[in-house]
């Protein structure tokens, strides 16, 4: 069933149980095309005795290193803090796995979405559900939707951009393989090739020392960078939504995983009782008032 998440970030999310249908008219986003997701399972069939996990009776959750704020706190995915840290704990709880039955492992972002066997049950790391990735891995129902934003150093020419056309002449950067990078090439279409970085830390360093003029990231990460990570940086604005790079994040699972329907069931139930909205309001920065770069 399509659903909509309306959180403090003034964004919208969706969840499906296999229908190729857009969100209903009440959502804050106009209809968006979805690829079909696996059907959900009954929560009662997904617990530690279900034999759906890699290690019997134990749920193994992966994310990258470092685990950035506001998605995680103190680079500790197991503490249940930060939006994705809290979502991971809520999913585990909903499936019946208490903290002593949950193990966290570190997996590079790019490795999590490549084809082949995985040493985790699900990965949570701001991975966007897009068609070509679905050929390599499974995704759960979406747990969050987020737009893209542009960060520059205060006082630089890029900081004074008022629309996407103003951005095209600048040297832009983003994390390799991300939809932020796709936003540069597919939406901004700059006059020079963007620079791809292995991590956001490398991208922030490049912005600080002038090797790039602006950085494209998701909106919550943009607020985190400008408010605490990179002194002197400013959030120039956000992309109009919806657009071709509006992101819908999902849990990543091995292709054909027996846990995939269970993961979707957990996410769907967390939406249905308002938990996902509460977690977004608790952990993600409000984007209301951020300029829209048309």
Coordinates of N, CA, C and O in Angstrom, one line a residue, residues 1-6 11-17 21-24 27 29 32-34 37 129 140-146 247-250 267-268 271 276:
X1 N 0.8 -1.2 0.0 CA 0.0 0.0 0.0 C 0.9 1.2 0.0 O 1.8 1.4 0.8
X2 N 0.7 2.2 -0.9 CA 1.4 3.4 -0.9 C 1.1 4.2 0.4 O 0.0 4.3 0.8
X3 N 2.2 4.8 1.0 CA 2.0 5.6 2.1 C 2.9 6.8 2.0 O 3.8 6.9 1.2
X4 N 2.6 7.9 2.8 CA 3.4 9.1 2.8 C 3.9 9.4 4.1 O 3.2 9.3 5.1
X5 N 5.2 9.8 4.2 CA 5.8 10.3 5.5 C 5.9 11.8 5.4 O 6.5 12.3 4.5
X6 N 5.3 12.5 6.3 CA 5.5 14.0 6.3 C 6.1 14.3 7.7 O 5.5 14.3 8.7
X11 N 9.6 16.9 3.9 CA 9.8 16.0 2.8 C 8.7 15.0 2.8 O 8.0 14.8 3.8
X12 N 8.6 14.1 1.8 CA 7.7 13.0 1.9 C 8.3 11.7 1.6 O 9.2 11.6 0.8
X13 N 7.8 10.6 2.2 CA 8.3 9.3 1.9 C 7.2 8.4 1.4 O 6.1 8.8 1.5
X14 N 7.6 7.2 1.0 CA 6.6 6.3 0.6 C 7.0 4.9 0.9 O 8.1 4.6 1.2
X15 N 6.0 4.0 0.9 CA 6.2 2.6 1.2 C 5.2 1.8 0.4 O 4.0 2.2 0.3
X16 N 5.6 0.7 -0.2 CA 4.7 -0.1 -1.0 C 4.8 -1.5 -0.6 O 5.7 -2.0 0.0
X17 N 3.8 -2.3 -1.0 CA 3.8 -3.7 -0.8 C 3.7 -4.4 -2.1 O 3.1 -5.5 -2.3
X21 N 2.2 1.6 -8.1 CA 1.3 2.8 -8.1 C 1.9 3.9 -7.4 O 2.8 3.8 -6.5
X22 N 1.5 5.2 -7.8 CA 2.1 6.4 -7.1 C 1.4 6.6 -5.8 O 0.4 6.0 -5.4
X23 N 2.0 7.5 -5.0 CA 1.4 7.8 -3.7 C 0.0 8.4 -3.9 O -0.3 9.0 -5.0
X24 N -0.9 8.4 -3.0 CA -2.2 9.0 -3.1 C -2.2 10.5 -3.2 O -1.2 11.1 -2.9
X27 N -0.6 12.9 -0.4 CA 0.9 13.1 -0.2 C 1.3 14.5 -0.5 O 0.7 15.2 -1.3
X29 N 4.0 15.2 -2.1 CA 4.6 15.1 -3.4 C 3.6 14.7 -4.5 O 2.8 13.8 -4.2
X32 N 4.9 9.9 -8.1 CA 6.2 9.5 -8.5 C 6.2 8.0 -9.0 O 5.5 7.2 -8.3
X33 N 6.8 7.7 -10.0 CA 6.8 6.3 -10.5 C 7.7 5.4 -9.7 O 8.8 5.8 -9.3
X34 N 7.2 4.3 -9.3 CA 7.9 3.3 -8.5 C 8.1 2.0 -9.2 O 7.2 1.6 -9.9
X37 N 8.3 -3.4 -5.6 CA 9.0 -3.9 -4.5 C 8.5 -5.3 -4.0 O 7.3 -5.6 -4.3
X129 N 16.8 3.7 -3.6 CA 16.1 2.7 -4.4 C 16.1 3.1 -5.8 O 15.2 4.0 -6.2
X140 N 14.2 -3.1 0.8 CA 13.0 -3.1 1.6 C 12.1 -2.0 1.1 O 12.4 -1.2 0.2
X141 N 10.9 -1.9 1.6 CA 10.0 -0.7 1.4 C 10.8 0.5 1.8 O 11.6 0.4 2.7
X142 N 10.6 1.7 1.2 CA 11.3 2.9 1.6 C 11.0 3.3 3.0 O 9.9 3.3 3.4
X143 N 12.1 3.8 3.7 CA 11.9 4.3 5.0 C 12.0 5.8 5.1 O 11.8 6.4 6.2
X144 N 12.5 6.5 4.0 CA 12.7 7.9 4.1 C 12.8 8.4 2.6 O 13.3 7.8 1.8
X145 N 12.3 9.7 2.4 CA 12.5 10.3 1.2 C 13.2 11.7 1.4 O 13.0 12.3 2.4
X146 N 14.2 12.0 0.5 CA 15.0 13.2 0.8 C 15.4 13.8 -0.5 O 15.6 13.1 -1.5
X247 N 15.1 11.2 -3.7 CA 15.6 9.9 -3.2 C 14.7 9.2 -2.3 O 14.1 9.9 -1.4
X248 N 14.5 7.9 -2.4 CA 13.8 7.1 -1.5 C 14.7 6.0 -0.9 O 15.1 5.2 -1.7
X249 N 15.1 6.2 0.3 CA 16.0 5.3 0.9 C 15.4 3.9 1.3 O 14.2 3.9 1.9
X250 N 16.1 2.8 1.1 CA 15.6 1.5 1.5 C 16.7 0.7 2.2 O 17.9 1.0 2.0
X267 N 9.4 -2.1 8.1 CA 9.3 -0.7 7.7 C 7.9 -0.2 7.6 O 7.5 0.8 8.0
X268 N 7.1 -1.1 6.9 CA 5.7 -0.7 6.7 C 5.0 -0.5 8.1 O 4.2 0.5 8.3
X271 N 6.0 2.8 9.7 CA 5.3 3.9 9.1 C 3.8 4.0 9.7 O 3.4 5.0 10.1
X276 N 8.2 6.2 12.2 CA 9.2 6.8 11.2 C 9.1 8.3 11.3 O 10.1 9.0 11.2

